[in-house]
Coordinates of N, CA and C in Angstrom, one line a residue:
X75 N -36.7 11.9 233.0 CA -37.4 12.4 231.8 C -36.6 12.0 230.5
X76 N -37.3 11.7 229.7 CA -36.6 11.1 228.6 C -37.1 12.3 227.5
X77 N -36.2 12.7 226.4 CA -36.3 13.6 225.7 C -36.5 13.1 224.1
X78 N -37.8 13.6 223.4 CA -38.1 12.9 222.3 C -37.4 14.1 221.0
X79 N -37.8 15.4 221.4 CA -37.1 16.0 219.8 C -36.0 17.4 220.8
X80 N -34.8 17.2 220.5 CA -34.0 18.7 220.8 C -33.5 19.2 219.9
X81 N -33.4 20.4 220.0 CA -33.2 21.8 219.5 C -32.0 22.0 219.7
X82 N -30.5 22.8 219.0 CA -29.5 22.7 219.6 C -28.9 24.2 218.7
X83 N -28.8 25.0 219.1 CA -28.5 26.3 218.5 C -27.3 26.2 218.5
X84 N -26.6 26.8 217.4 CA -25.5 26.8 217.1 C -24.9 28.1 216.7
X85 N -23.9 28.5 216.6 CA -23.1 29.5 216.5 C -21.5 29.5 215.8
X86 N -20.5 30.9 215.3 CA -19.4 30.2 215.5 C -18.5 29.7 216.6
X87 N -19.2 29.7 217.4 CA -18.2 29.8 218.8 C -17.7 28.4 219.4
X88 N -16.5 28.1 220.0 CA -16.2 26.9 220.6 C -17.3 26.4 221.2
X89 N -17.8 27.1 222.0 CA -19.0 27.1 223.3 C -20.0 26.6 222.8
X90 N -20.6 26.4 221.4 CA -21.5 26.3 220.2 C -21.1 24.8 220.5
X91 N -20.1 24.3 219.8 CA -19.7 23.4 219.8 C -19.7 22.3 220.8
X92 N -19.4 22.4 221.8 CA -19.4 22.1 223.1 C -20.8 21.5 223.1
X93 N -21.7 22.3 223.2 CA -23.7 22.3 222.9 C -23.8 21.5 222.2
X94 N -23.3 21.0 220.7 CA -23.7 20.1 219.9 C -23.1 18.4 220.4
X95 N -21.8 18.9 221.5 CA -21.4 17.1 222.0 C -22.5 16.7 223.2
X96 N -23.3 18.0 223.6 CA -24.2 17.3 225.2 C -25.3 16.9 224.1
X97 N -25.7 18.0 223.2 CA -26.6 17.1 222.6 C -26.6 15.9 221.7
X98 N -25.6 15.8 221.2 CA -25.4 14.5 220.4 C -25.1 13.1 221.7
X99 N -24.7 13.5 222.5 CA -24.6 12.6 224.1 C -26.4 12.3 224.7
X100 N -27.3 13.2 224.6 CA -28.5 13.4 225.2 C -29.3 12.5 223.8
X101 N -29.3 12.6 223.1 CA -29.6 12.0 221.7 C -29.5 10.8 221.5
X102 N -28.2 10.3 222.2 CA -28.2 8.9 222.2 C -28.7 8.1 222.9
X103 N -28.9 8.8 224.0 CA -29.1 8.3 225.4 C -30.6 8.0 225.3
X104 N -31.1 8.9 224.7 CA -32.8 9.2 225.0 C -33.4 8.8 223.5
X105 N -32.6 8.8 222.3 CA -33.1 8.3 221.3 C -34.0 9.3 220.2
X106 N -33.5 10.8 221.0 CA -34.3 11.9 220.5 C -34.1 12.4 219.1
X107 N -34.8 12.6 218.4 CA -34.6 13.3 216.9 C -34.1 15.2 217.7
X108 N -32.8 15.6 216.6 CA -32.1 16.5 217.1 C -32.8 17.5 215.5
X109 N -33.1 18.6 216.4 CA -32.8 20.2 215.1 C -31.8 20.7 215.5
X110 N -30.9 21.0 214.6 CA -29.7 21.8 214.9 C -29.9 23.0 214.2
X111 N -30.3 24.5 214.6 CA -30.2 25.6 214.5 C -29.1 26.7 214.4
X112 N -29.3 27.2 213.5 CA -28.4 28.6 213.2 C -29.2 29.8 212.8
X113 N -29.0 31.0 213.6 CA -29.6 31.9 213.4 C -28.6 33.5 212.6
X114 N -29.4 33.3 211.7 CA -28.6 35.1 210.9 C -29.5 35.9 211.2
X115 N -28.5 36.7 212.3 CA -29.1 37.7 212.8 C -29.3 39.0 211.6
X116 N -30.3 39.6 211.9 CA -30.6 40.6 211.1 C -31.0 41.9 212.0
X117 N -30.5 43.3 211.4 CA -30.3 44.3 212.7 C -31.5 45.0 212.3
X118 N -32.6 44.7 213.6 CA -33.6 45.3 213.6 C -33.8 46.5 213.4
X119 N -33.0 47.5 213.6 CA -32.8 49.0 213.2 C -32.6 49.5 212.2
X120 N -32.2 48.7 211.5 CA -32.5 48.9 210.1 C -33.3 48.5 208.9
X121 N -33.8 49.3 208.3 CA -34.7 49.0 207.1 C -34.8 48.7 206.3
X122 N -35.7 47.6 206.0 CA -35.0 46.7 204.7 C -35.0 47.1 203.2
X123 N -35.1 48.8 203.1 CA -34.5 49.2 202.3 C -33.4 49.7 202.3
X124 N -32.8 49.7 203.4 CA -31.1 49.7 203.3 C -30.6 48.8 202.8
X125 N -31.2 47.7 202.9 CA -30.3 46.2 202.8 C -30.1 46.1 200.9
X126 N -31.6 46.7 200.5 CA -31.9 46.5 199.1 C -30.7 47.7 198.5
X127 N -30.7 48.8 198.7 CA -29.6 50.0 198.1 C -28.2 49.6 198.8
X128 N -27.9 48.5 199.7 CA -26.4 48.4 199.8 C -25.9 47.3 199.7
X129 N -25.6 47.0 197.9 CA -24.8 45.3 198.4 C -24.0 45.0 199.0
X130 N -23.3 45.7 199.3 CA -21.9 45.1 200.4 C -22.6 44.6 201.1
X131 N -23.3 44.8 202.0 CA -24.5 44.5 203.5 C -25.4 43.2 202.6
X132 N -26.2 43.2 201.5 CA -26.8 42.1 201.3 C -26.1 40.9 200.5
X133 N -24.5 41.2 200.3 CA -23.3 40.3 200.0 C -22.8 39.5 201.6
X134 N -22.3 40.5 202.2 CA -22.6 40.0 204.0 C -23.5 39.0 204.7
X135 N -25.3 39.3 204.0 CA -25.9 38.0 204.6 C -25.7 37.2 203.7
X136 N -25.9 37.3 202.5 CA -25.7 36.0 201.6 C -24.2 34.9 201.9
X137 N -23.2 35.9 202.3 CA -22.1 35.5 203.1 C -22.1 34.3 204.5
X138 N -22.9 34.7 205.2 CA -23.6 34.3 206.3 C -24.0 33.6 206.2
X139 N -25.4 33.2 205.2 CA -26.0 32.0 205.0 C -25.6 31.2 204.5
X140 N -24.5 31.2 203.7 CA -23.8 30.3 202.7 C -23.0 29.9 204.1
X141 N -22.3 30.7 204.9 CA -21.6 29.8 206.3 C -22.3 28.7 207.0
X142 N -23.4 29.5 207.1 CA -24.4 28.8 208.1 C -24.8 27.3 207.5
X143 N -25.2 27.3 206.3 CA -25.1 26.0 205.5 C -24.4 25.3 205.9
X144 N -23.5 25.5 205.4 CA -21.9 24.6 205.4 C -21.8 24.1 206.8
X145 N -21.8 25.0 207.7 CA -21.5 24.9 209.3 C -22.8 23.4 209.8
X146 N -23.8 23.9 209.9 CA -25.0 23.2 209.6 C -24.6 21.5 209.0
X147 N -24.2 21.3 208.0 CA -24.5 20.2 207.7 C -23.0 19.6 208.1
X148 N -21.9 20.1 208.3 CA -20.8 19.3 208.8 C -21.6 18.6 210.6
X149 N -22.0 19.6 211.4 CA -22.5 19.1 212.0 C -24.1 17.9 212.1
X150 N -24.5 18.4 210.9 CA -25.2 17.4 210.9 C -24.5 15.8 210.8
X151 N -23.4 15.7 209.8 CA -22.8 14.6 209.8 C -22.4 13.8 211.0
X152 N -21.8 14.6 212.5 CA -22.1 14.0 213.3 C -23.1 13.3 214.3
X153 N -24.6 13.6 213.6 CA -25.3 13.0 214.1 C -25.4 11.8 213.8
X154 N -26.1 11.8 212.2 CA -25.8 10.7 211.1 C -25.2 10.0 211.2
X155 N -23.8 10.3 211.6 CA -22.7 9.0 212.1 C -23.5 7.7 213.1
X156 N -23.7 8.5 214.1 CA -24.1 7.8 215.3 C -26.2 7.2 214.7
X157 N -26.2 7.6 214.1 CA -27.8 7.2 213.6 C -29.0 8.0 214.4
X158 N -28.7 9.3 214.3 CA -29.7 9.9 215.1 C -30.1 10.6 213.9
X159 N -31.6 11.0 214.2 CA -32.5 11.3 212.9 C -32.1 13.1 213.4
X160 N -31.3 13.5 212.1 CA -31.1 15.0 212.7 C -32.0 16.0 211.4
X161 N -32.3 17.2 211.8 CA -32.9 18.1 210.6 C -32.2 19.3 210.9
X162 N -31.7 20.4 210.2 CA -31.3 21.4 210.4 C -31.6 22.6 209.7
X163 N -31.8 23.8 210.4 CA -32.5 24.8 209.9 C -31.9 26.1 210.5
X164 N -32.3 27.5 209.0 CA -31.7 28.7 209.4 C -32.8 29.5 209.5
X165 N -32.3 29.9 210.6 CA -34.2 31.4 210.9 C -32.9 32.6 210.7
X166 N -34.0 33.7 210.3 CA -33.6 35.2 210.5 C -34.2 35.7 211.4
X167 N -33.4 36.7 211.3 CA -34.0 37.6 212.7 C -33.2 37.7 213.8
X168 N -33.7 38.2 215.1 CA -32.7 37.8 216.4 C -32.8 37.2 216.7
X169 N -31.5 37.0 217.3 CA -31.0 35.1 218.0 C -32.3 34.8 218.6
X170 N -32.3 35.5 220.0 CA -33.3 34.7 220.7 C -34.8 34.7 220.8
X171 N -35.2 35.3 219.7 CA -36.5 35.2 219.5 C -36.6 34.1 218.2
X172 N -35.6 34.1 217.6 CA -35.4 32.8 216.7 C -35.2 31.4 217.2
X173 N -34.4 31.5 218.1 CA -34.6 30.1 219.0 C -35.8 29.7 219.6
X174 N -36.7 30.0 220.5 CA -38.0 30.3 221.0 C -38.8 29.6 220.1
X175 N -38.8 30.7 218.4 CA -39.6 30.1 217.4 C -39.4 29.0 217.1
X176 N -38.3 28.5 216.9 CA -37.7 27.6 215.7 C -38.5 26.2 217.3
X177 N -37.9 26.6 218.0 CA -38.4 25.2 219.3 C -39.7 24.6 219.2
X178 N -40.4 25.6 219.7 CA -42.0 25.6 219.4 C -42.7 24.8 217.8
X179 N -41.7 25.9 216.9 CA -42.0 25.6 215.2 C -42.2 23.9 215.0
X180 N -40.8 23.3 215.3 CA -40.8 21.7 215.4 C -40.7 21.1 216.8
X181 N -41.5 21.4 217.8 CA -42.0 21.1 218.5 C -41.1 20.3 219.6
X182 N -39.7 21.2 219.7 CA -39.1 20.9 221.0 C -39.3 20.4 221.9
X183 N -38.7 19.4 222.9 CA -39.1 19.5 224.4 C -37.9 19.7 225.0
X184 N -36.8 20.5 224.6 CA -35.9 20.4 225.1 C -34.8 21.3 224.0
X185 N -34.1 22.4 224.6 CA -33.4 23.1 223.9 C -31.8 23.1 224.7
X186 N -30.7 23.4 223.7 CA -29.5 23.4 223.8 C -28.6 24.2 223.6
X187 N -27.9 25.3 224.4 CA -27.4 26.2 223.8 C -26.0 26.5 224.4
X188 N -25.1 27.5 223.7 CA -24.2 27.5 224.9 C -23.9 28.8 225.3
X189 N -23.6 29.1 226.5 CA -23.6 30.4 227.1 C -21.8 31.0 227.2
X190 N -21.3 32.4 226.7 CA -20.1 32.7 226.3 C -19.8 33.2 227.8
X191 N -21.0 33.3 228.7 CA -20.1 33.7 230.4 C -19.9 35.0 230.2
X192 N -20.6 36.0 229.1 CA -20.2 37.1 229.4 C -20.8 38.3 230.6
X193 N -19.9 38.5 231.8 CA -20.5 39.8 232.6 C -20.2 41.3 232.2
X194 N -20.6 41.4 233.4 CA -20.7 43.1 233.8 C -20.8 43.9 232.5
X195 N -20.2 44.8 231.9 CA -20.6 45.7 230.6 C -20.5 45.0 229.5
X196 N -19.9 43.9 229.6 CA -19.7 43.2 227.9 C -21.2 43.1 228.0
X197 N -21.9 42.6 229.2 CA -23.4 41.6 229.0 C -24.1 42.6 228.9
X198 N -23.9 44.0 229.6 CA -25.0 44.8 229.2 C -24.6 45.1 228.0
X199 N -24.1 45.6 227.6 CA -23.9 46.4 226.2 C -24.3 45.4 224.8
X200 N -24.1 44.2 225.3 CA -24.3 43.0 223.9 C -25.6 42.3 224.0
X201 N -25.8 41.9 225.8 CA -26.8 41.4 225.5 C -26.5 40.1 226.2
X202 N -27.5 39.3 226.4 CA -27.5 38.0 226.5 C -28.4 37.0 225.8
X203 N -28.3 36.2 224.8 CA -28.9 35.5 224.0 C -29.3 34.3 224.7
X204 N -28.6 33.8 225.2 CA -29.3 32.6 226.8 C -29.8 32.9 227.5
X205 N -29.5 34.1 228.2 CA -30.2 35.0 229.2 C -32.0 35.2 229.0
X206 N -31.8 35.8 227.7 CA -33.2 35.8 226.5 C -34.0 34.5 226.8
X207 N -33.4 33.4 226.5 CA -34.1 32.1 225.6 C -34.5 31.8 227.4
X208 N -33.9 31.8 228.1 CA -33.9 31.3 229.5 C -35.3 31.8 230.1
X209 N -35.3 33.2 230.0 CA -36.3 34.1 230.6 C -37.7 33.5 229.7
X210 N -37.5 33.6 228.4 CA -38.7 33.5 227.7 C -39.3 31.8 227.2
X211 N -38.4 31.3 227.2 CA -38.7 29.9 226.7 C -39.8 29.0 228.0
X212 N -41.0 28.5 227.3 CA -41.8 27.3 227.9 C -41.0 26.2 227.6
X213 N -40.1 25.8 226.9 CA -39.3 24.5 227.1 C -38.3 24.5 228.1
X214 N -37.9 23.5 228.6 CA -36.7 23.6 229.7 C -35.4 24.1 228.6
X215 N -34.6 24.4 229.0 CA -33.3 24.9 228.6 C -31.8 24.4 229.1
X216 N -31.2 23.8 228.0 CA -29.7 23.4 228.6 C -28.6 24.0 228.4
X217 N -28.0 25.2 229.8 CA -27.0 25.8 228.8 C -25.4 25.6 229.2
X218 N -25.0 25.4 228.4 CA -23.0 24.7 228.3 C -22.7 25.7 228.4
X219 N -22.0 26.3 229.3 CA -20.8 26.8 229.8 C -19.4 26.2 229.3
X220 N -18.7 27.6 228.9 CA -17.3 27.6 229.3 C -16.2 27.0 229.9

């Protein structure tokens, strides 16, 4: 199977990282136009008139997204190097319902992510954001391990 557009979620994590070399590897190989995603999470439990009466908290995302930028396009440069047509984009919301979207949105056939390996109460109590995208995603899913 040869892969025409991937998706490649990113994060701060080494493990993130890792994700953007299979895909910049899969990219070359296959000739695929790459989105490289970053998601600012935003805590569903709260109301977005909290966010408006507390700047510290809407200094925090502005914080965030100014990272995610930056993060974002340094990696974009290594696609660019290599001449791979890359686009890169920030959703809000939860991770993995933002991944899902963003796939579908520009019409993935193939997503990228990396998985932190976490078990037993870390994974209950936090969650699993691969776990998520895995269960729910119609696209196949590639996930980098540790």
């Amino acid at each position: 199977m040869s892969y025409q557009n991937i998706l490649v979620a990113v994060d701060d994590s080494p493990i993130s990282y890792a994700a953007v070399e299979h895909a910049l590897s899969l990219a070359k190989l296959s000739g695929a136009k790459v989105t490289v995603l970053s998601v600012v999470a935003v805590d569903p439990y709260v109301g977005v008139d909290f966010y408006q009466v507390a700047p510290a908290i809407t200094e925090h995302f502005m914080q965030a997204e100014a990272h995610a930028k930056t993060q974002l396009q340094d990696i974009a440069q290594s696609f660019t190097r290599d001449g791979i047509q890359v686009t890169t984009k920030i959703h809000h919301g939860p991770a993995s319902e933002g991944i899902i979207f963003v796939a579908e949105e520009v019409g993935a056939d193939l997503i990228i992510m990396g998985s932190h390996g976490r078990t037993g109460v870390k994974r209950l109590l936090l969650g699993s954001v691969a776990r998520a995208v895995l269960t729910e995603s119609h696209i196949p899913v590639l996930i980098v391990k540790q």
